[in-house]
Coordinates of C-alpha atoms and ligand atoms in Angstrom, one line a residue:
M2 CA -20.9 -2.2 -12.0
P3 CA -18.4 -3.7 -9.4
Q4 CA -19.0 -2.7 -5.3
K5 CA -16.3 -0.1 -4.8
T6 CA -14.9 0.1 -1.2
T7 CA -12.9 2.5 0.8
I8 CA -9.9 1.5 2.9
S9 CA -9.2 4.0 5.8
L10 CA -6.1 3.9 7.7
I11 CA -6.1 6.8 9.6
K12 CA -2.8 7.3 12.6
C13 CA -2.3 9.6 14.8
D14 CA -0.4 10.0 18.9
V15 CA -2.7 10.9 21.2
G16 CA 0.0 10.4 24.2
S17 CA 1.3 6.9 25.5
L18 CA 2.3 5.1 28.4
A19 CA 6.1 5.4 29.3
G20 CA 7.3 8.4 27.8
H21 CA 6.9 7.8 23.7
H22 CA 6.4 3.4 23.4
I23 CA 3.3 2.3 23.7
V24 CA -0.3 3.7 23.6
P25 CA -2.2 1.5 26.9
K26 CA -4.4 -1.2 26.3
L27 CA -7.4 1.2 27.7
L28 CA -6.5 3.9 24.4
L29 CA -7.4 1.2 22.2
E30 CA -10.2 0.4 23.6
I31 CA -12.2 4.1 23.9
A32 CA -10.6 3.6 20.3
E33 CA -12.6 0.8 18.8
K34 CA -15.9 1.2 21.4
K35 CA -16.0 4.7 19.3
L36 CA -15.6 2.9 16.1
E37 CA -17.9 -0.1 17.0
E38 CA -20.6 2.8 16.7
A39 CA -20.0 4.4 14.1
Q40 CA -20.5 0.6 12.3
E41 CA -23.8 0.2 15.0
N42 CA -25.4 3.2 12.4
G43 CA -24.0 2.8 9.6
L44 CA -21.4 4.9 8.7
I45 CA -18.2 2.1 8.5
N46 CA -18.3 -0.9 7.7
S47 CA -15.8 -2.4 9.4
Y48 CA -12.8 -1.0 11.7
Y49 CA -10.1 -2.5 13.0
V50 CA -7.9 -0.9 16.1
F51 CA -4.0 -1.3 16.7
H52 CA -1.6 1.2 17.8
A53 CA 2.6 1.5 16.3
G54 CA 4.7 1.7 18.9
D55 CA 3.1 5.1 19.8
D56 CA 0.5 5.9 17.5
L57 CA -3.3 4.8 17.3
E58 CA -3.9 3.2 14.4
L59 CA -7.6 3.4 13.0
L60 CA -8.3 1.1 9.5
M61 CA -11.6 1.3 8.8
V62 CA -13.1 0.2 5.4
H63 CA -16.8 1.8 4.5
E64 CA -18.2 3.0 1.2
K65 CA -17.4 6.3 0.7
G66 CA -14.3 7.3 -0.9
E67 CA -11.3 9.1 0.4
S68 CA -10.6 12.3 2.0
N69 CA -14.7 11.6 3.0
P70 CA -15.7 14.6 6.0
E71 CA -18.0 11.8 8.3
I72 CA -15.6 9.2 8.2
H73 CA -12.4 11.9 8.9
Q74 CA -14.7 14.0 11.5
L75 CA -15.2 10.2 13.5
A76 CA -11.3 9.4 13.4
W77 CA -10.9 13.3 14.7
D78 CA -13.6 13.0 17.0
T79 CA -11.4 9.7 18.1
F80 CA -8.0 11.0 18.8
Q81 CA -9.4 13.8 20.6
E82 CA -11.4 12.1 23.1
T83 CA -8.3 9.3 23.1
A84 CA -6.4 12.4 23.8
K85 CA -8.4 13.4 26.4
K86 CA -7.9 10.7 28.4
A87 CA -4.6 10.5 28.2
L88 CA -4.0 14.0 29.2
S89 CA -6.5 12.7 32.4
L90 CA -4.1 10.0 33.2
K91 CA -0.7 12.8 32.5
L92 CA -0.2 9.7 30.0
Y93 CA 3.1 11.5 28.0
G94 CA 2.8 13.3 25.0
A95 CA -1.3 13.4 24.9
G96 CA -2.1 14.8 21.9
Q97 CA 1.0 15.3 20.4
D98 CA 0.1 15.0 16.9
L99 CA -3.5 17.1 17.1
L100 CA -1.9 20.5 15.6
K101 CA -4.5 22.3 14.7
T102 CA -7.8 22.7 17.0
A103 CA -10.3 23.1 15.2
F104 CA -11.9 20.6 12.1
S105 CA -12.9 21.7 9.2
G106 CA -14.4 18.8 6.8
N107 CA -11.2 16.7 5.6
I108 CA -8.3 15.6 8.6
R109 CA -5.1 15.9 5.7
G110 CA -2.7 18.4 7.1
M111 CA -4.2 18.8 10.8
G112 CA -1.5 15.7 12.7
P113 CA -2.5 13.0 11.4
G114 CA -1.8 10.4 8.7
V115 CA -3.8 9.1 6.2
A116 CA -3.5 6.2 3.7
E117 CA -7.1 5.6 1.9
M118 CA -7.5 3.9 -0.8
E119 CA -10.7 3.2 -3.1
I120 CA -11.3 0.0 -4.9
E121 CA -13.3 -1.8 -6.8
E122 CA -13.6 -5.1 -5.6
R123 CA -11.5 -7.8 -7.2
G124 CA -12.7 -11.4 -7.4
S125 CA -11.0 -11.9 -3.6
D126 CA -9.5 -8.3 -2.9
P127 CA -6.4 -9.3 -0.1
I128 CA -4.5 -6.4 1.4
V129 CA -1.0 -5.7 3.6
V130 CA -1.4 -2.6 5.0
F131 CA 1.7 -0.9 6.8
A132 CA 2.2 0.6 10.0
A133 CA 5.1 1.9 10.9
D134 CA 7.2 4.4 14.3
K135 CA 9.7 6.3 15.4
T136 CA 10.2 7.4 11.6
S137 CA 9.2 9.0 8.7
G138 CA 7.1 9.5 4.5
G139 CA 9.9 8.2 3.1
S140 CA 11.4 5.0 5.1
F141 CA 8.5 2.5 2.4
N142 CA 10.4 4.1 -0.3
Y143 CA 13.2 1.0 -0.8
L144 CA 9.8 -1.2 0.2
L145 CA 7.4 0.5 -2.3
F146 CA 10.2 -0.4 -5.5
S147 CA 11.7 -3.5 -4.5
I148 CA 7.7 -4.5 -4.0
F149 CA 6.6 -2.3 -7.5
A150 CA 9.8 -2.1 -9.4
D151 CA 12.7 -4.4 -8.5
P152 CA 12.5 -7.8 -11.1
M153 CA 14.2 -9.4 -8.5
N154 CA 12.2 -9.0 -5.6
T155 CA 9.2 -9.8 -7.7
A156 CA 8.9 -12.4 -9.3
G157 CA 5.4 -11.1 -11.3
L158 CA 7.7 -8.9 -12.9
V159 CA 9.7 -10.7 -15.2
I160 CA 6.9 -13.8 -14.9
D161 CA 3.5 -12.4 -15.6
P162 CA 2.4 -11.8 -18.3
N163 CA -0.5 -9.2 -15.9
M164 CA 2.9 -7.3 -14.6
I165 CA 4.9 -6.9 -17.7
G166 CA 3.7 -3.3 -18.5
G167 CA 4.9 -2.7 -15.0
F168 CA 4.3 0.1 -12.2
K169 CA 3.6 4.4 -12.5
F170 CA 4.5 5.9 -9.5
E171 CA 3.0 9.0 -8.1
V172 CA 6.6 10.6 -5.8
L173 CA 5.7 13.7 -3.4
D174 CA 8.4 16.3 -2.7
V175 CA 7.1 17.0 0.2
V176 CA 9.3 20.4 0.5
E177 CA 8.8 22.3 -2.6
N178 CA 5.5 20.3 -2.0
K179 CA 4.9 19.1 -6.1
K180 CA 3.5 15.8 -7.3
V181 CA 4.9 13.5 -10.1
V182 CA 4.5 10.4 -12.0
M183 CA 7.3 8.5 -13.3
K184 CA 6.5 5.4 -15.2
C185 CA 8.8 2.0 -14.6
P186 CA 10.8 0.3 -15.7
E187 CA 11.7 2.6 -18.5
E188 CA 12.1 5.6 -15.4
M189 CA 13.2 3.3 -13.0
Y190 CA 16.8 5.3 -13.0
E191 CA 15.0 8.7 -13.0
L192 CA 12.7 7.0 -9.9
L193 CA 15.6 6.2 -8.2
A194 CA 17.9 9.6 -8.7
L195 CA 14.4 10.7 -7.0
I196 CA 13.6 8.4 -3.6
G197 CA 16.6 7.6 -2.8
S198 CA 16.5 11.0 -0.7
P199 CA 13.8 10.2 1.1
D200 CA 14.0 13.0 3.2
Q201 CA 12.3 15.0 0.3
F202 CA 10.5 13.2 -2.0
V203 CA 8.0 10.2 -1.1
V204 CA 6.6 7.9 -3.2
S205 CA 2.4 8.2 -1.8
R206 CA 0.9 6.0 -4.6
V207 CA 1.1 3.5 -7.1
W208 CA -0.4 1.8 -9.8
R209 CA -0.2 -0.8 -12.4
A210 CA 0.3 1.0 -15.8
R211 CA -1.2 -1.1 -18.3
D212 CA -5.0 0.3 -16.8
D213 CA -4.5 2.5 -13.4
L214 CA -5.3 0.1 -11.5
I215 CA -4.2 0.8 -8.1
C216 CA -2.1 -0.2 -6.7
A217 CA -0.5 1.7 -3.3
V218 CA -1.1 4.6 -1.6
S219 CA 1.0 5.3 1.6
S220 CA 0.6 8.0 4.8
T221 CA 3.2 11.4 3.0
T222 CA 2.5 13.9 6.1
R223 CA 5.8 15.6 7.7
L224 CA 4.6 17.4 10.4
S225 CA 7.2 19.8 11.2
L226 CA 6.4 21.7 8.2
I227 CA 2.4 21.7 9.4
A228 CA 3.9 22.9 12.9
G229 CA 6.8 24.8 12.2
R230 CA 9.2 23.3 14.9
Y231 CA 10.0 19.7 15.9
V232 CA 6.8 17.6 17.1
G233 CA 7.6 13.6 16.7
K234 CA 8.2 11.8 13.8
D235 CA 5.1 11.4 10.9
D236 CA 5.1 7.7 11.8
P237 CA 3.8 6.6 8.2
V238 CA 1.5 4.0 7.2
L239 CA 0.6 2.7 4.0
I240 CA -1.8 0.1 2.2
V241 CA -0.7 -2.4 -0.9
R242 CA -2.8 -4.4 -2.5
A243 CA -1.9 -8.0 -3.1
Q244 CA -2.5 -11.0 -5.7
H245 CA -3.9 -12.3 -9.0
G246 CA -2.7 -9.5 -11.5
L247 CA 0.0 -7.9 -8.2
P248 CA 2.8 -8.9 -6.4
A249 CA 2.2 -11.1 -4.5
V250 CA 1.8 -10.8 -0.5
G251 CA 4.9 -12.7 -0.3
E252 CA 6.6 -11.0 -3.2
I253 CA 5.3 -7.7 -0.4
L254 CA 7.0 -9.4 1.8
V255 CA 9.9 -10.8 1.3
P256 CA 12.3 -7.4 1.8
F257 CA 12.0 -7.8 5.3
L258 CA 13.7 -10.5 4.8
H259 CA 16.3 -8.3 6.4
T260 CA 16.9 -4.9 7.5
Y261 CA 17.1 -1.5 5.8
F262 CA 18.1 1.0 7.2
V263 CA 15.4 4.7 8.0
E264 CA 15.4 8.4 9.8
G265 CA 14.4 8.3 12.4
W266 CA 14.7 6.4 16.4
M267 CA 16.4 9.2 19.4
R268 CA 15.1 12.2 18.6
G269 CA 14.6 11.6 15.1
S270 CA 17.3 12.3 14.0
H271 CA 19.6 9.6 13.5
W272 CA 19.6 6.9 11.0
A273 CA 18.2 3.4 12.2
P274 CA 17.1 0.0 11.3
F275 CA 13.9 -1.2 10.3
M276 CA 13.1 -4.0 12.5
P277 CA 9.5 -5.7 11.7
V278 CA 7.7 -6.9 14.9
S279 CA 4.5 -8.9 15.7
L280 CA 2.3 -6.5 17.3
K281 CA 3.1 -8.2 20.8
H282 CA 6.8 -6.8 20.0
S283 CA 5.4 -2.8 18.5
K284 CA 6.9 -0.7 20.7
C285 CA 9.9 1.1 20.6
T286 CA 12.2 0.2 23.5
V287 CA 16.3 0.7 22.8
F288 CA 17.0 4.1 22.0
D289 CA 13.3 4.8 21.7
G290 CA 13.4 2.4 19.0
P291 CA 15.2 0.6 16.9
P292 CA 12.2 1.9 14.4
R293 CA 9.1 -1.0 14.1
V294 CA 6.6 -1.7 11.2
V295 CA 3.7 -3.8 12.0
A296 CA 1.9 -6.5 9.1
L297 CA -1.6 -7.1 8.6
G298 CA -3.7 -8.7 6.0
F299 CA -6.6 -9.1 5.5
Q300 CA -9.8 -9.9 2.7
I301 CA -11.8 -7.4 1.8
S302 CA -15.8 -8.9 1.3
N303 CA -18.5 -7.4 -0.1
G304 CA -17.3 -3.6 1.5
K305 CA -16.4 -5.0 5.3
I306 CA -13.4 -6.3 5.6
A307 CA -13.6 -11.0 5.4
S308 CA -15.0 -11.4 9.4
D309 CA -16.0 -14.4 11.6
D310 CA -19.4 -15.4 12.0
K311 CA -19.7 -13.0 14.5
G312 CA -18.4 -10.1 12.9
R313 CA -14.9 -10.0 13.8
P314 CA -12.1 -8.8 11.4
L315 CA -9.9 -11.7 10.1
I316 CA -6.9 -11.0 10.8
S317 CA -3.5 -11.7 10.1
D318 CA -0.9 -10.6 12.2
L319 CA 1.9 -10.9 9.3
F320 CA 5.5 -10.3 11.0
D321 CA 4.7 -12.7 14.0
D322 CA 6.9 -15.5 11.9
P323 CA 10.4 -16.7 12.9
A324 CA 10.9 -16.0 8.7
F325 CA 11.4 -12.6 9.5
D326 CA 14.4 -13.4 12.7
L327 CA 17.1 -13.1 10.1
A328 CA 15.9 -9.1 10.1
R329 CA 15.4 -8.5 13.9
R330 CA 19.0 -10.4 14.5
E331 CA 19.9 -7.8 12.0
A332 CA 18.1 -4.5 13.4
V333 CA 19.8 -5.4 16.6
D334 CA 23.2 -5.9 15.2
Y335 CA 22.9 -3.0 13.5
A336 CA 21.7 -0.9 16.2
S337 CA 23.8 -2.0 19.0
I338 CA 27.2 -0.6 16.0
L339 CA 25.9 2.5 15.4
R340 CA 24.9 3.2 19.2
R341 CA 28.6 2.5 19.3
M342 CA 29.7 6.1 17.7
G343 CA 27.0 7.5 19.4
E344 CA 26.3 11.4 18.1
F345 CA 29.2 11.4 15.1
E346 CA 27.9 11.1 11.2
P347 CA 26.9 9.0 9.7
A348 CA 24.8 7.1 13.1
R349 CA 23.6 10.7 13.7
L350 CA 21.5 12.5 11.4
S351 CA 23.3 15.3 9.0
P352 CA 22.4 18.6 10.5
K353 CA 19.3 18.8 7.7
L354 CA 17.8 16.3 8.2
M355 CA 17.9 16.0 11.6
E356 CA 14.2 17.2 13.6
Y357 CA 16.5 19.5 16.0
T358 CA 19.6 20.4 16.9
T359 CA 21.8 22.3 19.7
L360 CA 24.2 23.0 16.3
P361 CA 22.5 27.1 15.8
V362 CA 22.6 27.4 19.6
V363 CA 26.2 25.7 20.5
L364 CA 27.3 28.1 17.0
R365 CA 26.3 31.3 18.5
R366 CA 27.5 31.0 21.8
L367 CA 31.2 30.6 20.2
K368 CA 30.3 33.1 18.0
D369 CA 32.7 35.4 19.8
R370 CA 35.3 32.8 20.8
F371 CA 36.0 32.2 17.1
S372 CA 38.9 33.2 15.2
P373 CA 40.1 33.4 11.5
V374 CA 42.5 30.4 11.4
Ligands
F6R10 C1 10.9 10.3 17.9 C2 10.5 10.5 19.7 C3 11.2 9.9 21.3 C4 11.5 12.0 21.1 C5 12.2 11.3 22.8 C6 12.6 12.7 23.4 O1 10.5 10.5 17.7 O2 9.1 10.0 19.5 O3 12.6 9.8 20.6 O4 11.7 12.7 20.7 O5 12.3 10.4 23.6 O6 11.6 13.4 23.8 P1 11.0 14.1 24.8 O7 11.6 15.7 23.8 O8 9.3 14.7 24.6 O9 11.6 14.2 26.1
MG11 MG1 5.4 10.1 20.8
MG12 MG1 5.2 7.3 16.9

């Protein structure tokens, strides 16, 4: 029987430094201590703590499967403890994503974002995880389509016989709360019809069609739908499996040769260029952005992240590379063009997509001053 291993990437905005821009080191250290204890107790086999802007990211590898109550409890407790510290320091937005108070076995629907993938380990299993800040779940739609459905992006779709059968996409309708599975290349146009509207339709899972091998899992929370009001964007995370009959790491990263536009940025209410950055530059500054994305590469090895002799996980900071300078340069150029337009659409999202707006208040105030034309 092949080894079954689960990768859990669970994230939460527990509070940040100088507004919504960065998780300070002392919070990362509290989280590391919690996960180190859990590793010593045998609950998890490996972990890596990092941050995407103001979001604390817990990468955990274990053998307990997806949606395991103990793993979710560990993440919940870690977020509670770090949020408590953030609150004591009066850091900004302390505990902003912890929307519910009582934990009942599954962290989904409680505020934090979750991507989990149980795999049967292959001979060698390279993984890429993405984590973004100041954007929303659907911002990975374009990326996932490019990787798993676009033959102009992924050479393997054309020249690797193992991929010729295509891939299946699970698409979540986050407004109507329902899902559908669609197969590419056969249903490519129908798939695009849906996921081209990333505010409503979010790719949540991808499988290789010929054998249902799981290839990608993204987080699909809608915080505003949980809380019933604007509480910050649902900064998403994504786990992608690579190589040997799946897209290569290079095919997974090549969409970021250029930037593309996503929803989010200032007050979750603007179109913005997506900026691939190293961990060092994982902080949102200009107009609370531009929305940034980090990518980490590692190997799954016998239930763990392959580690060095001291047990430290071997992690590659994939966007720490001048090959992504062009995308970063474009992101800054496009950001400056959009900002010149201020609060005029299309720089600003349409009222339907904005996370919050004063428009209803303005219209109410002007109600009696409008006259028929
Ligand atoms: C967007 C985000 C920020 C805030 C903005 C205002 O997701 O978190 O852009 O919306 O900084 O924040 P408040 O209202 O907390 O002052
Ligand atoms: Mg925040
Ligand atoms: Mg955030």
